Short mmCIF file of C-alpha atoms in Angstrom, two decimals:
data_model
loop_
_atom_site.label_atom_id
_atom_site.label_comp_id
_atom_site.label_asym_id
_atom_site.label_seq_id
_atom_site.Cartn_x
_atom_site.Cartn_y
_atom_site.Cartn_z
CA UNK A 652 0.03 -0.10 0.29
CA UNK A 653 1.42 3.77 -0.86
CA UNK A 654 0.60 4.94 2.57
CA UNK A 655 1.79 8.46 1.62
CA UNK A 656 -1.17 8.42 -1.05
CA UNK A 657 -3.59 6.83 0.62
CA UNK A 658 -3.53 8.19 4.05
CA UNK A 659 -2.31 11.67 3.01
CA UNK A 660 -5.59 11.40 1.01
CA UNK A 661 -7.93 10.53 3.67
CA UNK A 662 -6.52 12.80 5.85
CA UNK A 663 -6.79 15.74 3.59
CA UNK A 664 -10.43 14.79 2.89
CA UNK A 665 -10.81 14.44 6.87
CA UNK A 666 -9.31 18.22 7.05
CA UNK A 667 -11.55 19.40 4.34
CA UNK A 668 -14.59 17.91 6.46
CA UNK A 669 -13.57 19.16 9.85
CA UNK A 670 -13.40 22.55 8.46
CA UNK A 671 -16.81 22.56 7.39
CA UNK A 672 -17.94 20.84 10.77
CA UNK A 673 -16.16 23.53 12.63
CA UNK A 674 -17.92 26.22 10.68
CA UNK A 675 -21.13 24.55 11.74
CA UNK A 676 -20.15 24.03 15.39
CA UNK A 677 -19.21 27.55 15.73
CA UNK A 678 -22.50 28.97 14.33
CA UNK A 679 -24.76 26.26 15.84
CA UNK A 680 -26.25 26.30 19.30
CA UNK A 681 -25.87 22.55 20.01
CA UNK A 682 -22.80 22.24 21.89
CA UNK A 683 -22.21 18.60 22.42
CA UNK A 684 -23.06 17.09 19.17
CA UNK A 685 -21.63 19.73 16.82
CA UNK A 686 -18.47 20.06 18.65
CA UNK A 687 -18.15 16.02 19.30
CA UNK A 688 -18.54 15.61 15.22
CA UNK A 689 -15.82 18.38 14.73
CA UNK A 690 -13.42 16.86 17.34
CA UNK A 691 -14.07 13.31 15.52
CA UNK A 692 -13.18 14.56 12.26
CA UNK A 693 -10.34 16.47 13.66
CA UNK A 694 -9.04 13.15 15.35
CA UNK A 695 -9.54 11.41 12.06
CA UNK A 696 -7.39 13.60 10.03
CA UNK A 697 -4.40 13.62 12.75
CA UNK A 698 -4.78 9.94 12.88
CA UNK A 699 -4.01 9.65 9.00
CA UNK A 700 -1.59 12.36 8.51
CA UNK A 701 0.41 11.19 11.41
CA UNK A 702 0.54 7.54 10.10
CA UNK A 703 2.36 8.76 7.03
CA UNK A 704 5.82 7.45 6.93
CA UNK A 705 7.16 11.13 6.38
CA UNK A 706 5.32 12.70 9.36
CA UNK A 707 5.79 9.35 11.50
CA UNK A 708 9.62 9.82 11.12
CA UNK A 709 9.67 13.74 11.37
CA UNK A 710 8.24 12.89 14.97
CA UNK A 711 10.45 10.38 15.69
CA UNK A 712 13.52 12.91 15.06
CA UNK A 713 12.12 15.94 16.86
CA UNK A 714 10.66 13.97 19.87
CA UNK A 715 13.37 11.43 20.31
CA UNK A 716 10.95 8.63 20.93
CA UNK A 717 10.93 6.49 17.80
CA UNK A 718 7.37 5.20 17.69
CA UNK A 719 5.41 7.91 19.69
CA UNK A 720 3.84 8.27 16.18
CA UNK A 721 2.04 5.03 17.06
CA UNK A 722 0.36 6.46 20.07
CA UNK A 723 -0.61 9.49 18.64
CA UNK A 724 -2.31 7.83 15.60
CA UNK A 725 -4.09 5.08 18.00
CA UNK A 726 -5.13 7.66 20.46
CA UNK A 727 -6.36 10.00 17.73
CA UNK A 728 -8.45 7.27 16.02
CA UNK A 729 -9.85 5.96 19.51
CA UNK A 730 -11.05 9.37 20.42
CA UNK A 731 -12.50 9.91 16.86
CA UNK A 732 -14.83 6.90 17.11
CA UNK A 733 -15.62 7.54 20.64
CA UNK A 734 -16.60 11.06 19.62
CA UNK A 735 -18.67 10.06 17.12
CA UNK A 736 -21.12 7.84 19.25
CA UNK A 737 -21.64 11.30 21.10
CA UNK A 738 -22.72 13.17 17.74
CA UNK A 739 -24.91 10.20 16.78
CA UNK A 740 -26.63 10.32 20.17
CA UNK A 741 -27.54 13.76 19.79
CA UNK A 742 -28.31 13.70 15.94
CA UNK A 743 -31.94 14.42 15.54
CA UNK A 744 -33.69 16.42 18.55
CA UNK A 745 -34.04 19.70 19.20
CA UNK A 746 -31.05 21.70 19.99
CA UNK A 747 -32.06 22.18 23.56
CA UNK A 748 -33.86 18.99 24.24
CA UNK A 749 -32.49 15.66 25.24
CA UNK A 750 -32.15 12.96 22.57
CA UNK A 751 -35.49 11.38 21.62
CA UNK A 752 -33.72 8.16 20.53
CA UNK A 753 -30.92 5.96 21.63
CA UNK A 754 -29.45 7.68 24.37
CA UNK A 755 -25.57 7.52 25.57
CA UNK A 756 -24.13 10.05 28.37
CA UNK A 757 -21.67 12.28 26.71
CA UNK A 758 -19.67 12.83 30.00
CA UNK A 759 -19.36 9.07 30.35
CA UNK A 760 -18.16 8.59 26.80
CA UNK A 761 -15.55 11.30 27.30
CA UNK A 762 -14.17 9.67 30.60
CA UNK A 763 -14.26 6.38 29.14
CA UNK A 764 -12.12 7.80 26.46
CA UNK A 765 -9.98 9.29 28.71
CA UNK A 766 -9.14 6.17 30.61
CA UNK A 767 -8.71 4.13 27.47
CA UNK A 768 -5.93 6.82 26.08
CA UNK A 769 -4.10 6.96 29.41
CA UNK A 770 -4.01 3.13 29.70
CA UNK A 771 -2.86 3.08 26.18
CA UNK A 772 0.01 5.43 27.25
CA UNK A 773 1.10 3.54 30.05
CA UNK A 774 1.48 0.45 28.47
CA UNK A 775 3.40 2.20 25.30
CA UNK A 776 5.71 3.75 27.74
CA UNK A 777 6.23 0.25 29.37
CA UNK A 778 6.55 -1.58 25.77
CA UNK A 779 10.02 -2.35 24.43
CA UNK A 780 9.23 -0.51 21.43
CA UNK A 781 11.79 2.41 21.80
CA UNK A 782 14.51 1.14 19.39
CA UNK A 783 13.98 2.43 15.87
CA UNK A 784 10.92 4.18 14.05
CA UNK A 785 8.67 1.15 12.57
CA UNK A 786 6.21 3.72 10.53
CA UNK A 787 4.64 1.10 8.33
CA UNK A 788 5.29 -2.01 10.36
CA UNK A 789 4.92 -1.27 13.95
CA UNK A 790 2.03 -4.20 14.75
CA UNK A 791 3.78 -6.63 12.55
CA UNK A 792 7.23 -6.09 14.25
CA UNK A 793 6.29 -5.98 17.73
CA UNK A 794 3.46 -8.55 17.32
CA UNK A 795 4.87 -11.08 19.81
CA UNK A 796 5.79 -8.60 22.46
CA UNK A 797 3.25 -9.33 25.35
CA UNK A 798 2.88 -5.59 26.48
CA UNK A 799 2.47 -4.64 22.86
CA UNK A 800 -0.42 -7.08 22.48
CA UNK A 801 -1.93 -5.65 25.51
CA UNK A 802 -1.65 -2.30 24.03
CA UNK A 803 -3.16 -3.39 20.43
CA UNK A 804 -6.16 -5.38 22.52
CA UNK A 805 -6.91 -2.33 24.41
CA UNK A 806 -6.69 -0.03 21.25
CA UNK A 807 -8.73 -2.63 19.02
CA UNK A 808 -11.32 -3.10 21.69
CA UNK A 809 -12.19 0.36 21.87
CA UNK A 810 -12.23 1.03 18.32
CA UNK A 811 -14.18 -2.10 17.68
CA UNK A 812 -16.90 -1.41 20.31
CA UNK A 813 -17.16 2.23 19.42
CA UNK A 814 -17.79 1.49 15.85
CA UNK A 815 -20.19 -1.16 16.58
CA UNK A 816 -22.07 1.16 18.96
CA UNK A 817 -22.21 3.65 16.18
CA UNK A 818 -23.82 1.02 13.74
CA UNK A 819 -26.53 0.42 16.54
CA UNK A 820 -27.28 4.24 17.09
CA UNK A 821 -27.55 4.63 13.39
CA UNK A 822 -29.98 1.81 12.69
CA UNK A 823 -32.02 3.21 15.80
CA UNK A 824 -32.01 6.57 14.42
CA UNK A 825 -33.23 5.54 10.85
CA UNK A 826 -36.99 5.13 11.58
CA UNK A 827 -36.86 8.70 13.08
CA UNK A 828 -35.66 10.46 9.99
CA UNK A 829 -37.86 9.21 6.93
CA UNK A 830 -38.44 12.55 6.06
CA UNK A 831 -34.89 14.00 5.83
CA UNK A 832 -33.52 12.07 3.36
CA UNK A 833 -30.01 13.47 3.17
CA UNK A 834 -29.78 12.90 6.77
CA UNK A 835 -30.94 9.35 6.06
CA UNK A 836 -28.28 8.55 3.22
CA UNK A 837 -25.63 10.09 6.15
CA UNK A 838 -26.72 7.60 8.57
CA UNK A 839 -26.56 4.57 6.06
CA UNK A 840 -23.10 5.87 5.00
CA UNK A 841 -21.76 5.85 8.56
CA UNK A 842 -23.25 2.29 8.93
CA UNK A 843 -21.78 0.92 6.07
CA UNK A 844 -18.20 2.77 6.69
CA UNK A 845 -18.23 1.58 10.19
CA UNK A 846 -19.05 -2.09 9.40
CA UNK A 847 -16.09 -1.92 6.66
CA UNK A 848 -13.93 -0.23 9.24
CA UNK A 849 -14.45 -3.11 11.95
CA UNK A 850 -12.51 -5.31 8.94
CA UNK A 851 -9.32 -3.35 10.41
CA UNK A 852 -9.40 -4.54 13.72
CA UNK A 853 -10.33 -8.44 12.44
CA UNK A 854 -7.24 -8.08 9.99
CA UNK A 855 -4.97 -7.04 13.11
CA UNK A 856 -6.14 -9.31 15.45
CA UNK A 857 -5.70 -12.25 12.69
CA UNK A 858 -2.31 -10.62 11.95
CA UNK A 859 -1.16 -10.93 15.53
CA UNK A 860 -2.33 -14.45 16.28
CA UNK A 861 -0.74 -15.54 12.95
CA UNK A 862 2.78 -14.20 14.35
CA UNK A 863 2.54 -15.96 17.47
CA UNK A 864 1.79 -19.36 15.41
CA UNK A 865 4.96 -18.33 13.11
CA UNK A 866 3.05 -17.44 10.35
CA UNK A 867 4.09 -14.23 8.20
CA UNK A 868 1.36 -11.99 8.13
CA UNK A 869 3.00 -8.81 7.04
CA UNK A 870 0.83 -8.20 4.02
CA UNK A 871 -2.69 -8.75 6.04
CA UNK A 872 -1.14 -6.47 8.96
CA UNK A 873 0.50 -3.78 6.94
CA UNK A 874 -1.55 -3.42 3.75
CA UNK A 875 -4.89 -5.34 3.89
CA UNK A 876 -5.98 -4.32 7.38
CA UNK A 877 -5.10 -0.59 7.09
CA UNK A 878 -6.99 -0.59 3.51
CA UNK A 879 -10.09 -1.36 5.35
CA UNK A 880 -9.60 1.27 7.71
CA UNK A 881 -9.27 3.94 5.01
CA UNK A 882 -12.14 2.83 3.02
CA UNK A 883 -14.25 2.82 6.20
CA UNK A 884 -13.06 6.23 7.16
CA UNK A 885 -13.78 7.74 3.46
CA UNK A 886 -17.24 6.61 3.67
CA UNK A 887 -18.05 7.58 6.99
CA UNK A 888 -16.64 11.11 6.01
CA UNK A 889 -19.17 11.23 3.24
CA UNK A 890 -21.70 10.23 5.49
CA UNK A 891 -20.93 13.39 7.97
CA UNK A 892 -21.04 15.64 4.75
CA UNK A 893 -24.67 14.31 3.77
CA UNK A 894 -26.76 16.11 6.51
CA UNK A 895 -25.25 19.39 5.98
CA UNK A 896 -22.84 20.35 2.95
CA UNK A 897 -24.14 18.02 0.26
CA UNK A 898 -27.65 19.05 0.33
CA UNK A 899 -26.72 22.72 0.53
CA UNK A 900 -24.30 22.12 -2.48
CA UNK A 901 -27.10 20.49 -4.34
CA UNK A 902 -29.58 23.11 -3.52
CA UNK A 903 -27.12 25.75 -4.94
CA UNK A 904 -26.46 23.60 -8.11
CA UNK A 905 -30.00 23.50 -8.47
CA UNK A 906 -30.28 27.22 -8.06
CA UNK A 907 -28.04 27.91 -10.51
CA UNK A 908 -29.59 25.57 -13.22
CA UNK A 909 -33.13 26.92 -12.22
CA UNK A 910 -32.66 30.64 -13.08
CA UNK A 911 -32.50 29.90 -17.31
CA UNK A 912 -35.07 27.43 -16.79
CA UNK A 913 -37.69 29.18 -15.16
CA UNK A 914 -37.01 32.00 -17.75
CA UNK A 915 -39.82 30.95 -20.44
CA UNK A 916 -42.64 31.02 -17.74
CA UNK A 917 -41.21 34.01 -15.94
CA UNK A 918 -41.14 36.26 -18.86
CA UNK A 919 -44.30 35.26 -20.04
CA UNK A 920 -45.96 36.23 -16.83
CA UNK A 921 -43.91 39.29 -16.79
CA UNK A 922 -44.76 40.43 -20.03
CA UNK A 923 -48.39 39.89 -19.17
CA UNK A 924 -48.49 41.06 -15.49
CA UNK A 925 -45.46 43.71 -15.56
CA UNK A 926 -46.49 45.12 -11.88
CA UNK A 927 -45.51 42.17 -10.29
CA UNK A 928 -41.82 42.45 -11.85
CA UNK A 929 -41.95 46.14 -11.00
CA UNK A 930 -42.92 45.31 -7.24
CA UNK A 931 -39.06 45.14 -6.39
CA UNK A 932 -36.44 46.85 -8.19
CA UNK A 933 -33.79 45.13 -10.11
CA UNK A 934 -30.44 45.03 -8.37
CA UNK A 935 -27.50 42.79 -8.38
CA UNK A 936 -28.32 39.67 -6.31
CA UNK A 937 -26.86 36.44 -5.57
CA UNK A 938 -28.30 33.53 -7.30
CA UNK A 939 -30.09 32.34 -4.19
CA UNK A 940 -31.81 35.54 -3.94
CA UNK A 941 -32.71 35.98 -7.46
CA UNK A 942 -34.22 32.46 -7.76
CA UNK A 943 -36.04 33.26 -4.63
CA UNK A 944 -37.35 36.49 -6.23
CA UNK A 945 -38.30 34.70 -9.37
CA UNK A 946 -40.35 32.01 -7.70
CA UNK A 947 -42.29 34.64 -5.70
CA UNK A 948 -42.55 36.72 -8.92
CA UNK A 949 -44.14 33.83 -10.38
CA UNK A 950 -46.44 33.04 -7.82
CA UNK A 951 -47.74 36.39 -7.49
CA UNK A 952 -48.71 36.71 -11.14
CA UNK A 953 -50.35 33.29 -10.85
CA UNK A 954 -52.53 34.40 -7.95
CA UNK A 955 -53.48 37.45 -10.28
CA UNK A 956 -54.49 35.16 -13.11
CA UNK A 957 -56.38 32.50 -10.83
CA UNK A 958 -59.66 34.12 -11.60
CA UNK A 959 -59.45 33.61 -15.14
CA UNK A 960 -58.93 29.77 -14.85
CA UNK A 961 -62.08 27.52 -15.18
CA UNK A 962 -62.99 23.84 -15.06
CA UNK A 963 -63.29 23.71 -18.75
CA UNK A 964 -59.73 24.80 -18.89
CA UNK A 965 -58.54 22.08 -16.65
CA UNK A 966 -60.65 19.42 -18.57
CA UNK A 967 -59.26 20.47 -21.79
CA UNK A 968 -55.64 20.27 -20.82
CA UNK A 969 -56.20 16.99 -19.37
CA UNK A 970 -57.88 15.60 -22.56
CA UNK A 971 -55.27 16.99 -24.70
CA UNK A 972 -52.62 15.36 -22.75
CA UNK A 973 -54.26 12.06 -22.96
CA UNK A 974 -54.76 12.40 -26.81
CA UNK A 975 -51.02 13.25 -27.42
CA UNK A 976 -49.78 10.45 -25.22
CA UNK A 977 -47.93 12.36 -22.71
CA UNK A 978 -45.32 10.41 -20.67
CA UNK A 979 -46.99 9.99 -17.14
CA UNK A 980 -43.93 11.54 -15.41
CA UNK A 981 -44.64 14.75 -17.25
CA UNK A 982 -47.98 15.06 -17.54
CA UNK A 983 -48.87 17.15 -14.49
CA UNK A 984 -46.39 19.79 -15.32
CA UNK A 985 -48.15 19.86 -18.99
CA UNK A 986 -51.38 20.13 -17.67
CA UNK A 987 -50.14 22.96 -15.29
CA UNK A 988 -48.27 24.51 -18.25
CA UNK A 989 -51.44 24.31 -20.31
CA UNK A 990 -53.62 25.74 -17.63
CA UNK A 991 -51.52 28.84 -17.51
CA UNK A 992 -51.50 29.40 -21.08
CA UNK A 993 -55.28 29.62 -21.30
CA UNK A 994 -55.77 31.81 -17.97
CA UNK A 995 -53.01 34.10 -19.90
CA UNK A 996 -54.82 34.22 -22.86
CA UNK A 997 -58.13 35.13 -20.94
CA UNK A 998 -56.35 37.65 -18.87
CA UNK A 999 -54.87 39.20 -22.29
CA UNK A 1000 -58.16 39.19 -23.85
CA UNK A 1001 -59.55 41.62 -20.78
CA UNK A 1002 -62.20 38.80 -20.22
CA UNK A 1003 -64.09 39.36 -17.26
CA UNK A 1004 -62.33 37.35 -14.14
CA UNK A 1005 -64.85 34.93 -12.68
CA UNK A 1006 -63.59 33.00 -9.83
CA UNK A 1007 -64.79 29.22 -10.23
CA UNK A 1008 -63.04 27.81 -7.48
CA UNK A 1009 -60.04 26.55 -9.72
CA UNK A 1010 -56.42 26.90 -8.45
CA UNK A 1011 -53.01 26.53 -9.76
CA UNK A 1012 -51.33 23.30 -8.44
CA UNK A 1013 -48.83 23.50 -5.65
CA UNK A 1014 -45.92 21.15 -5.12
CA UNK A 1015 -45.95 17.83 -3.53
CA UNK A 1016 -43.36 19.01 -1.09
CA UNK A 1017 -44.11 22.12 0.55
CA UNK A 1018 -40.78 23.59 0.70
CA UNK A 1019 -38.84 26.14 -1.37
CA UNK A 1020 -36.60 23.46 -3.05
CA UNK A 1021 -39.96 21.57 -3.89
CA UNK A 1022 -42.13 24.47 -5.08
CA UNK A 1023 -38.57 25.44 -7.41
CA UNK A 1024 -38.41 21.95 -8.83
CA UNK A 1025 -42.07 21.86 -9.39
CA UNK A 1026 -41.94 25.52 -11.50
CA UNK A 1027 -38.92 24.32 -13.24
CA UNK A 1028 -41.12 21.48 -14.75
CA UNK A 1029 -43.83 23.74 -15.40
CA UNK A 1030 -41.74 26.14 -17.28
CA UNK A 1031 -40.14 23.64 -19.28
CA UNK A 1032 -43.37 22.24 -20.26
CA UNK A 1033 -44.52 25.70 -21.03
CA UNK A 1034 -41.68 25.93 -23.11
CA UNK A 1035 -41.30 22.67 -25.15
CA UNK A 1036 -44.67 20.60 -24.35
CA UNK A 1037 -46.75 20.16 -27.35
CA UNK A 1038 -49.95 20.42 -24.99
CA UNK A 1039 -49.56 23.94 -24.74
CA UNK A 1040 -50.21 25.00 -28.40
CA UNK A 1041 -52.53 22.22 -28.66
CA UNK A 1042 -54.95 23.39 -26.31
CA UNK A 1043 -54.91 27.24 -27.63
CA UNK A 1044 -54.96 25.69 -31.30
CA UNK A 1045 -58.50 23.80 -29.99
CA UNK A 1046 -59.69 27.24 -28.85
CA UNK A 1047 -58.90 29.06 -32.01
CA UNK A 1048 -56.04 31.01 -30.40
CA UNK A 1049 -52.07 30.85 -30.05
CA UNK A 1050 -49.52 32.09 -27.50
CA UNK A 1051 -46.19 33.23 -28.43
CA UNK A 1052 -43.93 31.39 -26.12
CA UNK A 1053 -40.86 33.30 -24.80
CA UNK A 1054 -37.56 31.09 -25.66
#
């Protein structure tokens, strides 16, 4: 295994994720949960970066303790997985309320972590591991030293039990987050990553047992087992991004892509109902604010057009969709675009508004992103669906659609 490349990559990813989680911890009111995950990711970064051979040997030269980096790496990883338990415990509940799902006392976890690290430090100092640095084969080289084996047993036991506890907590939380898809994905990634990372501990235990039996398990100890740790940690880091950064990034991309897609519908409505667009002066705005304004303007215009919408228009649009064989997934947006076109026709013709109880459809998801996705679909249908010109042609009219 190319330790520098693999561990360096995981450490860099952990540093990036830590920066993001640190921002959330500083901004957010939930101290224990937010700071716990920030500490966990920081320790992951420290563990993987310190395990790089160059950093390992540099620490040996600076401190004069040949294998001190091993103690730092294992202590950091132990702290990381135990801090993850705290974060997973306080994952979903309100900021000022106790957790409603699986419960773990954060103070007990902190004390347990301190005890484990202290015992590991004492065993490390007592172990005969102070000859020369072993950046990539510490466990293999000292596998038959009893004190080292106790040291490894404490470390691997804490590591494995913490990961298994995280799996249990994540699975317990999943039924509570059915309406939070990104958080649900994050919990699943944490579960999968934790299970894979346990393979690291299993590989280490098997390798040490093989060394006592006189079997050379260097590859398992130094290459295969660390690969499980690296893969598991990487998956878990993406799991930490799912509830926060990834949905924000996806939302940002959706907003940027939404502006040109909203333009056909927005332009047609703005032309017909210019007072809506004049309600707020044009200024330089961030894409997020501009998209939000476009959605509000479209909804305001549709509210003014709504009295011109009739049940006959809805029925005609639905019949035309059936006749043209529009795909099932596109039908709702095509019907809505056709209804808007007919209401626009009536409004432009100066017809007397008679409220027939018809209303323009709202999205299934009552959120801004749900609203945005629905209006983008309607705008796309307004510009490109054959239903719009067909219903207008059927009533002897045509509507120029802005491109």
